[in-house]
CSV table of C-alpha atoms in Angstrom, one decimal:
chain,number,residue,atom,x,y,z
A,1,MET,CA,102.0,78.7,98.9
A,2,ALA,CA,105.8,78.1,98.8
A,3,ASP,CA,105.5,78.1,95.0
A,4,ARG,CA,104.2,81.7,95.2
A,5,PRO,CA,107.4,83.8,94.5
A,6,THR,CA,107.9,87.1,96.3
A,7,PRO,CA,107.9,90.3,95.6
A,8,SER,CA,111.2,92.0,94.8
A,9,SER,CA,110.6,94.8,97.1
A,10,VAL,CA,110.3,92.9,100.1
A,11,PRO,CA,112.8,91.0,101.9
A,12,THR,CA,112.6,87.8,100.6
A,13,GLY,CA,112.9,84.3,101.8
A,14,ASP,CA,110.0,81.7,103.6
A,15,PRO,CA,108.7,83.0,106.6
A,16,ALA,CA,108.8,80.0,108.4
A,17,ALA,CA,112.5,80.2,108.7
A,18,ALA,CA,111.8,82.7,112.0
A,19,TRP,CA,111.2,79.1,113.5
A,20,ARG,CA,114.3,77.5,112.0
A,21,GLY,CA,117.7,77.6,111.0
A,22,ARG,CA,121.0,78.5,112.4
A,23,ARG,CA,119.7,81.3,114.6
A,24,ARG,CA,117.1,79.6,116.7
A,25,ARG,CA,116.4,82.6,119.0
A,26,HIS,CA,114.6,84.5,116.7
A,27,ASP,CA,112.8,87.3,118.6
A,28,HIS,CA,109.0,87.6,119.2
A,29,GLY,CA,108.8,90.3,117.0
A,30,SER,CA,110.4,88.2,114.1
A,31,LYS,CA,108.3,85.6,114.1
A,32,ARG,CA,105.0,88.1,114.5
A,33,ASP,CA,106.1,89.5,111.1
A,34,ALA,CA,106.5,86.0,109.7
A,35,VAL,CA,102.8,84.9,110.7
A,36,ILE,CA,101.8,88.3,109.5
A,37,ARG,CA,103.7,87.9,106.2
A,38,THR,CA,102.3,84.4,105.4
A,39,ALA,CA,99.1,85.5,106.1
A,40,ALA,CA,99.2,87.9,103.7
A,41,ARG,CA,100.2,85.8,101.1
A,42,ALA,CA,97.5,83.1,101.9
A,43,PHE,CA,94.7,85.8,101.7
A,44,ASP,CA,95.9,86.9,98.7
A,45,GLU,CA,96.0,83.6,97.1
A,46,ARG,CA,92.6,82.1,98.3
A,47,GLY,CA,90.8,85.0,99.7
A,48,TYR,CA,90.0,85.9,103.4
A,49,HIS,CA,86.9,83.5,103.8
A,50,ASN,CA,88.6,80.8,102.3
A,51,THR,CA,91.7,80.7,104.3
A,52,SER,CA,91.9,79.4,108.2
A,53,LEU,CA,94.2,79.9,110.7
A,54,ASP,CA,95.3,76.2,110.2
A,55,ASP,CA,96.2,77.1,106.5
A,56,ILE,CA,98.4,79.7,108.2
A,57,ALA,CA,100.0,77.5,110.6
A,58,ALA,CA,100.5,74.7,107.8
A,59,ALA,CA,102.6,77.2,105.5
A,60,LEU,CA,104.8,78.2,108.7
A,61,GLY,CA,105.0,74.7,110.0
A,62,VAL,CA,103.8,75.9,113.2
A,63,THR,CA,101.1,74.6,115.5
A,64,LYS,CA,97.7,77.0,115.7
A,65,PRO,CA,98.0,77.8,119.2
A,66,THR,CA,101.5,79.4,118.0
A,67,ILE,CA,99.6,81.5,116.0
A,68,TYR,CA,97.2,82.5,118.5
A,69,TYR,CA,100.4,83.2,120.6
A,70,TYR,CA,101.0,86.3,118.1
A,71,VAL,CA,97.9,87.3,117.0
A,72,PRO,CA,94.3,87.1,119.0
A,73,ASN,CA,92.4,86.2,115.8
A,74,LYS,CA,92.0,86.1,112.0
A,75,GLU,CA,90.4,89.6,112.2
A,76,GLN,CA,93.2,91.1,113.8
A,77,LEU,CA,95.6,89.2,111.0
A,78,LEU,CA,93.9,91.0,108.1
A,79,PHE,CA,94.3,94.4,110.2
A,80,GLU,CA,97.8,93.7,110.6
A,81,CYS,CA,98.3,92.7,107.0
A,82,PHE,CA,96.9,96.3,106.1
A,83,ARG,CA,99.0,98.3,108.4
A,84,ALA,CA,102.0,96.4,107.5
A,85,GLY,CA,101.6,97.6,103.8
A,86,LEU,CA,100.1,100.9,105.0
A,87,GLU,CA,103.0,102.3,107.2
A,88,PRO,CA,105.5,102.7,104.1
A,89,ILE,CA,103.4,105.1,102.2
A,90,ARG,CA,102.1,106.9,105.7
A,91,GLY,CA,105.9,107.3,105.8
A,92,ALA,CA,106.6,108.6,102.4
A,93,LEU,CA,103.7,111.2,102.7
A,94,LEU,CA,105.5,112.3,106.1
A,95,GLN,CA,108.7,112.8,104.2
A,96,ALA,CA,107.2,114.6,101.1
A,97,GLU,CA,105.0,116.9,103.7
A,98,GLN,CA,108.5,117.7,105.1
A,99,ALA,CA,110.5,117.9,101.6
A,100,ASN,CA,111.4,120.9,99.4
A,101,GLY,CA,110.5,120.9,95.9
A,102,SER,CA,107.1,121.5,93.8
A,103,GLY,CA,103.9,119.8,94.6
A,104,ARG,CA,104.5,117.3,91.8
A,105,GLU,CA,108.1,116.4,92.9
A,106,ARG,CA,107.0,115.6,96.4
A,107,LEU,CA,103.8,113.9,95.1
A,108,ARG,CA,106.3,111.7,92.7
A,109,ALA,CA,108.3,110.2,95.7
A,110,VAL,CA,105.0,108.9,97.3
A,111,ILE,CA,103.8,107.7,94.1
A,112,ARG,CA,106.8,105.5,93.9
A,113,ASP,CA,106.6,104.1,97.3
A,114,TYR,CA,102.7,103.5,97.1
A,115,ALA,CA,103.2,101.1,94.1
A,116,LEU,CA,106.2,99.6,95.9
A,117,ALA,CA,103.8,99.1,98.5
A,118,ILE,CA,100.9,97.6,96.6
A,119,ALA,CA,102.9,95.6,94.7
A,120,SER,CA,104.3,93.8,97.6
A,121,GLU,CA,102.8,90.5,99.2
A,122,TYR,CA,100.8,93.3,101.4
A,123,GLY,CA,98.8,94.8,98.3
A,124,TRP,CA,95.6,92.7,98.6
A,125,CYS,CA,94.8,93.0,102.0
A,126,MET,CA,95.3,96.9,101.6
A,127,VAL,CA,93.0,96.9,98.6
A,128,ARG,CA,90.6,94.1,98.3
A,129,ALA,CA,89.9,93.3,101.5
A,130,GLU,CA,86.5,94.3,102.5
A,131,HIS,CA,86.0,96.6,106.1
A,132,GLN,CA,83.0,94.8,106.7
A,133,ASP,CA,85.1,91.6,107.5
A,134,LEU,CA,87.2,93.6,110.1
A,135,GLY,CA,84.2,94.7,112.7
A,136,PRO,CA,83.1,98.0,113.8
A,137,GLU,CA,86.4,98.9,115.6
A,138,LEU,CA,89.2,97.4,113.3
A,139,GLY,CA,87.4,98.4,110.0
A,140,ALA,CA,86.8,102.1,111.6
A,141,GLN,CA,90.6,102.1,112.1
A,142,VAL,CA,91.1,100.8,108.6
A,143,ARG,CA,88.8,103.8,107.3
A,144,ALA,CA,90.6,106.1,109.3
A,145,LEU,CA,94.2,105.3,107.9
A,146,LYS,CA,93.1,105.0,104.5
A,147,SER,CA,91.5,108.3,104.8
A,148,GLU,CA,94.4,110.0,105.9
A,149,ILE,CA,96.5,108.9,103.0
A,150,ASP,CA,93.7,110.0,100.5
A,151,ARG,CA,93.7,113.3,102.1
A,152,GLY,CA,97.6,113.2,102.1
A,153,ILE,CA,97.8,112.6,98.2
A,154,ARG,CA,94.9,115.2,97.9
A,155,ARG,CA,97.1,117.9,99.8
A,156,LEU,CA,99.9,117.4,97.2
A,157,VAL,CA,97.6,117.8,94.3
A,158,GLN,CA,96.6,121.1,95.8
A,159,THR,CA,99.7,122.3,96.5
A,160,GLY,CA,101.0,121.4,93.1
A,161,MET,CA,97.9,123.1,91.4
A,162,ALA,CA,98.9,126.1,93.6
A,163,ASP,CA,102.4,126.2,92.6
A,164,GLY,CA,101.7,125.3,89.1
A,165,SER,CA,103.5,122.3,88.9
A,166,ILE,CA,100.2,120.3,88.4
A,167,ALA,CA,97.9,121.3,86.1
A,168,VAL,CA,94.4,119.2,87.2
A,169,THR,CA,90.7,120.6,87.8
A,170,ASP,CA,89.5,118.9,90.6
A,171,ALA,CA,92.1,117.9,93.4
A,172,LYS,CA,89.9,115.3,95.0
A,173,LEU,CA,89.3,113.5,91.6
A,174,ALA,CA,92.6,113.7,90.5
A,175,ALA,CA,93.7,112.0,94.0
A,176,PHE,CA,91.2,109.4,93.7
A,177,ALA,CA,92.2,108.6,90.2
A,178,ILE,CA,95.8,108.3,91.0
A,179,ALA,CA,95.5,106.0,94.0
A,180,GLY,CA,92.9,104.0,91.9
A,181,ALA,CA,95.7,103.5,89.4
A,182,LEU,CA,97.9,102.5,91.5
A,183,ASN,CA,95.4,100.2,93.8
A,184,TRP,CA,94.6,98.3,90.8
A,185,ILE,CA,98.0,97.0,90.6
A,186,ALA,CA,97.2,94.6,93.5
A,187,HIS,CA,95.0,93.4,90.9
A,188,TRP,CA,97.2,92.6,88.0
A,189,PHE,CA,100.9,92.2,89.4
A,190,ARG,CA,102.3,89.2,89.9
A,191,ALA,CA,105.8,88.7,91.3
A,192,GLY,CA,108.3,86.8,89.4
A,193,ARG,CA,106.6,87.4,86.0
A,194,SER,CA,108.0,90.0,83.4
A,195,LEU,CA,108.0,93.1,85.3
A,196,SER,CA,109.8,93.7,88.7
A,197,SER,CA,107.6,95.9,91.3
A,198,ALA,CA,110.9,98.3,90.8
A,199,GLN,CA,110.1,98.7,87.3
A,200,VAL,CA,106.4,98.8,87.7
A,201,ALA,CA,106.8,101.7,90.4
A,202,ASP,CA,109.3,103.4,87.6
A,203,SER,CA,106.5,103.2,84.6
A,204,PHE,CA,103.6,104.2,87.1
A,205,VAL,CA,106.0,107.3,88.1
A,206,GLN,CA,106.2,108.3,84.6
A,207,PHE,CA,102.8,107.9,83.6
A,208,LEU,CA,101.3,109.8,86.4
A,209,GLU,CA,103.8,112.4,86.1
A,210,HIS,CA,102.7,112.9,82.4
A,211,GLY,CA,99.1,113.5,83.2
A,212,LEU,CA,99.8,115.9,85.7
A,213,ALA,CA,102.2,118.0,84.4
A,214,PRO,CA,100.8,121.3,82.8
A,215,ARG,CA,100.8,121.7,79.1
A,216,PRO,CA,102.5,124.9,77.7
A,217,ALA,CA,99.8,127.2,77.4
A,218,PRO,CA,99.0,129.0,74.0
A,219,GLY,CA,101.3,132.1,73.8
A,220,PRO,CA,100.5,135.6,72.5
A,221,VAL,CA,103.8,135.5,70.2
A,222,SER,CA,103.7,132.6,67.9
A,223,GLN,CA,100.9,129.9,69.3
A,224,PRO,CA,103.2,127.3,68.4
A,225,SER,CA,100.9,124.9,70.9
A,226,ARG,CA,98.5,124.9,68.3
A,227,VAL,CA,100.3,124.6,64.9
A,228,ARG,CA,102.0,121.8,67.0
A,229,ARG,CA,98.8,119.9,67.7
A,230,ASN,CA,97.8,120.3,63.9
A,231,ARG,CA,101.3,118.2,63.1
A,232,LEU,CA,100.5,115.6,65.7
A,233,LYS,CA,96.7,115.4,65.0
A,234,PRO,CA,96.1,112.1,63.5
A,235,LYS,CA,94.5,111.9,60.3
A,236,ALA,CA,90.7,110.7,61.1
B,1,MET,CA,69.0,99.3,102.2
B,2,ALA,CA,65.7,100.9,101.4
B,3,ASP,CA,67.2,104.2,102.0
B,4,ARG,CA,70.3,103.5,99.9
B,5,PRO,CA,70.1,106.2,96.9
B,6,THR,CA,70.6,104.5,93.0
B,7,PRO,CA,73.3,106.1,90.8
B,8,SER,CA,71.3,108.7,88.7
B,9,SER,CA,72.9,106.6,85.6
B,10,VAL,CA,70.9,103.9,86.2
B,11,PRO,CA,67.1,103.2,86.2
B,12,THR,CA,65.7,104.2,89.5
B,13,GLY,CA,63.2,103.1,91.8
B,14,ASP,CA,62.6,100.3,94.1
B,15,PRO,CA,63.2,96.8,92.4
B,16,ALA,CA,60.8,95.4,94.7
B,17,ALA,CA,58.1,97.1,92.6
B,18,ALA,CA,58.6,94.2,89.9
B,19,TRP,CA,56.3,92.2,92.3
B,20,ARG,CA,53.8,95.0,92.9
B,21,GLY,CA,52.0,98.4,91.7
B,22,ARG,CA,49.5,98.8,88.9
B,23,ARG,CA,51.0,96.3,86.1
B,24,ARG,CA,51.2,93.1,88.1
B,25,ARG,CA,52.0,90.9,85.6
B,26,HIS,CA,55.6,91.9,85.2
B,27,ASP,CA,57.5,89.4,83.2
B,28,HIS,CA,60.4,86.7,84.5
B,29,GLY,CA,63.2,89.2,82.7
B,30,SER,CA,62.0,92.4,84.6
B,31,LYS,CA,62.0,90.1,88.0
B,32,ARG,CA,64.9,88.4,87.3
B,33,ASP,CA,66.1,92.2,86.9
B,34,ALA,CA,65.2,92.9,90.3
B,35,VAL,CA,66.5,90.1,92.4
B,36,ILE,CA,69.7,91.0,90.6
B,37,ARG,CA,69.7,95.0,91.3
B,38,THR,CA,68.7,94.2,94.8
B,39,ALA,CA,71.5,91.7,95.5
B,40,ALA,CA,74.2,94.3,93.6
B,41,ARG,CA,73.2,96.9,96.2
B,42,ALA,CA,73.3,94.5,99.6
B,43,PHE,CA,76.3,92.8,98.7
B,44,ASP,CA,78.3,96.5,97.9
B,45,GLU,CA,76.5,97.4,101.2
B,46,ARG,CA,77.3,94.4,103.4
B,47,GLY,CA,79.9,92.4,101.5
B,48,TYR,CA,79.1,89.2,99.5
B,49,HIS,CA,79.8,86.9,102.6
B,50,ASN,CA,77.8,89.1,105.1
B,51,THR,CA,74.3,88.9,102.8
B,52,SER,CA,72.1,86.1,102.5
B,53,LEU,CA,69.3,84.9,100.4
B,54,ASP,CA,67.2,85.7,102.8
B,55,ASP,CA,68.5,89.1,103.3
B,56,ILE,CA,67.7,89.8,99.5
B,57,ALA,CA,64.1,88.2,99.6
B,58,ALA,CA,63.3,90.6,102.5
B,59,ALA,CA,64.5,93.4,100.5
B,60,LEU,CA,62.2,92.4,98.0
B,61,GLY,CA,59.5,91.5,100.4
B,62,VAL,CA,59.3,87.9,98.4
B,63,THR,CA,60.1,84.5,100.1
B,64,LYS,CA,63.7,82.8,99.4
B,65,PRO,CA,61.9,79.9,97.5
B,66,THR,CA,60.9,83.0,94.7
B,67,ILE,CA,64.6,83.9,95.0
B,68,TYR,CA,65.4,80.1,93.8
B,69,TYR,CA,63.3,80.3,91.2
B,70,TYR,CA,65.5,83.0,88.8
B,71,VAL,CA,68.7,82.3,90.5
B,72,PRO,CA,69.9,78.8,91.6
B,73,ASN,CA,72.4,80.2,94.4
B,74,LYS,CA,74.3,82.8,95.7
B,75,GLU,CA,77.1,82.0,93.4
B,76,GLN,CA,75.2,82.3,90.4
B,77,LEU,CA,73.7,85.9,91.9
B,78,LEU,CA,77.6,87.4,92.2
B,79,PHE,CA,78.4,86.2,88.7
B,80,GLU,CA,74.7,87.8,87.0
B,81,CYS,CA,75.6,91.1,89.0
B,82,PHE,CA,79.3,91.2,87.4
B,83,ARG,CA,77.8,90.2,84.0
B,84,ALA,CA,75.2,93.2,84.1
B,85,GLY,CA,77.7,95.7,85.2
B,86,LEU,CA,80.2,94.3,82.4
B,87,GLU,CA,77.8,94.4,79.3
B,88,PRO,CA,77.6,98.2,78.7
B,89,ILE,CA,81.5,98.1,78.9
B,90,ARG,CA,81.8,95.2,76.1
B,91,GLY,CA,78.9,97.2,74.2
B,92,ALA,CA,81.4,100.3,74.2
B,93,LEU,CA,84.5,98.5,73.4
B,94,LEU,CA,82.5,97.0,70.4
B,95,GLN,CA,81.0,100.2,69.1
B,96,ALA,CA,84.5,101.9,69.6
B,97,GLU,CA,86.4,99.0,67.7
B,98,GLN,CA,83.9,100.1,64.6
B,99,ALA,CA,83.5,103.5,65.1
B,100,ASN,CA,86.1,106.3,63.0
B,101,GLY,CA,88.3,108.5,64.6
B,102,SER,CA,91.7,108.4,66.3
B,103,GLY,CA,92.5,105.8,68.8
B,104,ARG,CA,92.0,108.7,71.9
B,105,GLU,CA,88.7,109.7,70.3
B,106,ARG,CA,87.5,106.0,70.5
B,107,LEU,CA,88.8,105.4,74.1
B,108,ARG,CA,87.1,108.5,75.5
B,109,ALA,CA,84.0,107.1,74.6
B,110,VAL,CA,85.0,103.7,76.4
B,111,ILE,CA,86.1,105.7,79.6
B,112,ARG,CA,82.7,107.2,79.6
B,113,ASP,CA,80.3,104.2,79.5
B,114,TYR,CA,83.0,102.2,81.6
B,115,ALA,CA,82.9,105.2,84.4
B,116,LEU,CA,79.1,105.1,84.2
B,117,ALA,CA,79.1,101.2,84.9
B,118,ILE,CA,81.6,101.4,87.7
B,119,ALA,CA,79.4,103.9,89.2
B,120,SER,CA,75.9,102.2,89.1
B,121,GLU,CA,75.1,99.6,91.5
B,122,TYR,CA,76.9,96.6,90.1
B,123,GLY,CA,80.5,98.7,90.4
B,124,TRP,CA,80.9,96.5,93.4
B,125,CYS,CA,80.3,93.3,92.0
B,126,MET,CA,82.7,94.1,89.2
B,127,VAL,CA,85.5,95.3,90.8
B,128,ARG,CA,85.3,94.0,94.4
B,129,ALA,CA,84.1,90.5,94.3
B,130,GLU,CA,86.9,87.7,94.4
B,131,HIS,CA,87.0,85.0,92.1
B,132,GLN,CA,87.6,82.5,94.5
B,133,ASP,CA,83.9,83.2,95.5
B,134,LEU,CA,82.7,82.3,92.7
B,135,GLY,CA,84.2,78.6,92.5
B,136,PRO,CA,86.2,77.5,89.2
B,137,GLU,CA,83.5,77.7,86.1
B,138,LEU,CA,82.0,81.1,87.1
B,139,GLY,CA,85.3,82.1,88.4
B,140,ALA,CA,87.0,81.4,85.3
B,141,GLN,CA,84.1,83.0,83.2
B,142,VAL,CA,84.6,86.3,85.2
B,143,ARG,CA,88.3,86.1,84.5
B,144,ALA,CA,87.7,85.7,80.6
B,145,LEU,CA,85.2,88.7,80.4
B,146,LYS,CA,88.0,90.9,82.3
B,147,SER,CA,90.3,89.9,80.2
B,148,GLU,CA,88.5,90.9,77.5
B,149,ILE,CA,88.0,94.7,78.7
B,150,ASP,CA,91.6,94.7,79.6
B,151,ARG,CA,92.6,93.7,76.1
B,152,GLY,CA,90.1,96.0,74.4
B,153,ILE,CA,91.2,98.9,76.1
B,154,ARG,CA,95.2,97.8,75.6
B,155,ARG,CA,94.1,97.7,71.3
B,156,LEU,CA,92.9,101.0,71.7
B,157,VAL,CA,95.5,102.7,73.6
B,158,GLN,CA,98.0,100.7,71.0
B,159,THR,CA,95.7,102.5,68.4
B,160,GLY,CA,96.2,105.8,69.6
B,161,MET,CA,99.8,105.1,69.7
B,162,ALA,CA,99.9,104.2,66.3
B,163,ASP,CA,98.1,107.2,65.3
B,164,GLY,CA,99.7,109.5,67.3
B,165,SER,CA,97.0,110.4,69.6
B,166,ILE,CA,98.1,108.9,72.6
B,167,ALA,CA,101.6,109.5,74.3
B,168,VAL,CA,102.5,106.9,76.3
B,169,THR,CA,105.2,104.5,76.3
B,170,ASP,CA,103.7,101.3,77.4
B,171,ALA,CA,100.1,100.3,76.4
B,172,LYS,CA,99.7,97.2,79.2
B,173,LEU,CA,100.6,99.6,82.0
B,174,ALA,CA,98.8,102.4,80.8
B,175,ALA,CA,95.3,100.4,80.1
B,176,PHE,CA,96.0,98.7,83.3
B,177,ALA,CA,96.3,102.6,85.0
B,178,ILE,CA,93.2,103.7,83.1
B,179,ALA,CA,91.3,100.5,84.6
B,180,GLY,CA,92.8,101.1,87.9
B,181,ALA,CA,91.8,104.6,88.3
B,182,LEU,CA,88.1,103.6,86.5
B,183,ASN,CA,87.7,100.7,89.1
B,184,TRP,CA,88.5,102.7,92.3
B,185,ILE,CA,85.4,104.5,91.7
B,186,ALA,CA,83.4,101.4,93.0
B,187,HIS,CA,85.3,102.3,96.4
B,188,TRP,CA,84.6,105.7,96.8
B,189,PHE,CA,81.7,106.6,94.8
B,190,ARG,CA,78.2,106.9,96.7
B,191,ALA,CA,75.2,107.9,94.3
B,192,GLY,CA,73.2,110.7,96.0
B,193,ARG,CA,76.2,113.0,97.3
B,194,SER,CA,77.9,115.9,95.9
B,195,LEU,CA,78.0,114.4,92.1
B,196,SER,CA,76.3,112.6,89.9
B,197,SER,CA,77.8,109.6,88.0
B,198,ALA,CA,77.6,111.6,84.9
B,199,GLN,CA,79.9,114.4,86.6
B,200,VAL,CA,82.2,111.8,87.6
B,201,ALA,CA,82.3,110.2,84.4
B,202,ASP,CA,82.9,113.8,82.7
B,203,SER,CA,85.9,114.2,85.0
B,204,PHE,CA,87.7,110.9,84.7
B,205,VAL,CA,87.0,111.6,80.6
B,206,GLN,CA,88.7,114.9,81.1
B,207,PHE,CA,91.6,113.7,83.7
B,208,LEU,CA,92.7,110.9,81.4
B,209,GLU,CA,92.3,112.7,78.1
B,210,HIS,CA,94.6,115.2,79.5
B,211,GLY,CA,97.2,112.5,80.7
B,212,LEU,CA,96.9,110.5,77.2
B,213,ALA,CA,97.4,113.7,74.9
B,214,PRO,CA,100.8,114.0,73.2
B,215,ARG,CA,102.5,117.1,74.6
B,216,PRO,CA,104.0,119.3,71.7
B,217,ALA,CA,107.7,118.5,71.2
B,218,PRO,CA,109.9,120.9,70.9
B,219,GLY,CA,110.1,122.6,67.8
B,220,PRO,CA,113.7,123.6,65.8
B,221,VAL,CA,112.4,127.1,65.0
B,222,SER,CA,111.4,128.7,68.4
B,223,GLN,CA,111.5,126.1,71.1
B,224,PRO,CA,108.9,128.0,72.6
B,225,SER,CA,107.8,124.9,75.1
B,226,ARG,CA,111.6,125.3,77.3
B,227,VAL,CA,110.3,129.0,77.4
B,228,ARG,CA,106.9,128.6,78.9
B,229,ARG,CA,108.1,125.4,81.0
B,230,ASN,CA,110.6,127.9,82.7
B,231,ARG,CA,107.6,130.3,82.8
B,232,LEU,CA,105.5,127.5,84.6
B,233,LYS,CA,108.2,126.1,86.7
B,234,PRO,CA,107.1,126.6,90.6
B,235,LYS,CA,110.4,128.5,92.6
B,236,ALA,CA,111.5,125.2,94.2
């Protein structure tokens, strides 16, 4: 796990440092964060079922009882990983709902923060973890949080449809397609390779913006869009 | 599991019927298919780790040794589920590569078949199963098959970029975004609800087509696209 590079969008460095270094008296919160971040990386690398609390303790250089001091069990750890990745997206949605601008402009900011979150070490947990592994109570919480985000994106798409800045026919399907394109980043993105998470986020903003923006309707004056479409049309 | 409706795009009915009914002497192939289909539904519903071969045998009304007659273990079953969902997409890609038409037109057919495959009962295995659960050899085969599909879509996007039918700046990211939007169908689609798999496939074809098609460039004659963009621009 030590050789896994960290995404450039998140605090870098070795989480185990929370137990070492000059500043020895780290607070409870930062150590708990280190446990969650280390678990996220381990789940991503080996899968949830193939990772034990012993593995996580070993990666942090602490004992298993130390882990239990911060989280009661592996299920809660999976839930905390999910929540850590989700919070920035919820924050972006809240900001977008209070912001000025068209629906598409406000959605743009959410798409960017969503992409960054999925390209972080929490991406795997947010996207690939199974609800079934969380038990009924935490599983229901995860479903509720995911549903909240889905609804938030759908509302922004609907806002854009209403103000003319977004041209799609079905807000629900469009929101699922956007979320799917973004969530899939967790399946292929690996930090430290050719693209940074910021570059990926920028590219997705550009790609999805292009797909959502309305096309000029054929005007009654010159009908130029038909002319141009013919010009661009490939020779099949 | 019996009350889980089957997607309308796949052969319907109870897989356990392969062991019953008028035509008692079903061949080895159809019984093996029934085992794989039943496993796919069970994995989708409960997760791979929470499903035993006993569960699958019980759903089919057969004994566990009967299951072992068709597949050596649960890992192989997961692999076969993946392969069953993947083959139609590979077929569509092969057809597209031999077809006439622009890159976008050929990609359209692949997007449709891809959406149908993901909305089938094999969607979960194709999208959500973990490579780590498959062991090194089958895991490598799955990665190779997924990679083949990724490259096929990317080639079609590149073809469309070259012939002017697709307007994106990065074929690799565009292919990942398309695959992600489609793969995500496995996370939200449930057969038998408001939309059929064919309707979902049609909507995704339309949505992605819109996103990929080139926009009319501002022409030197009348620059009507700027005029129209202002007309459509929302009052922020």
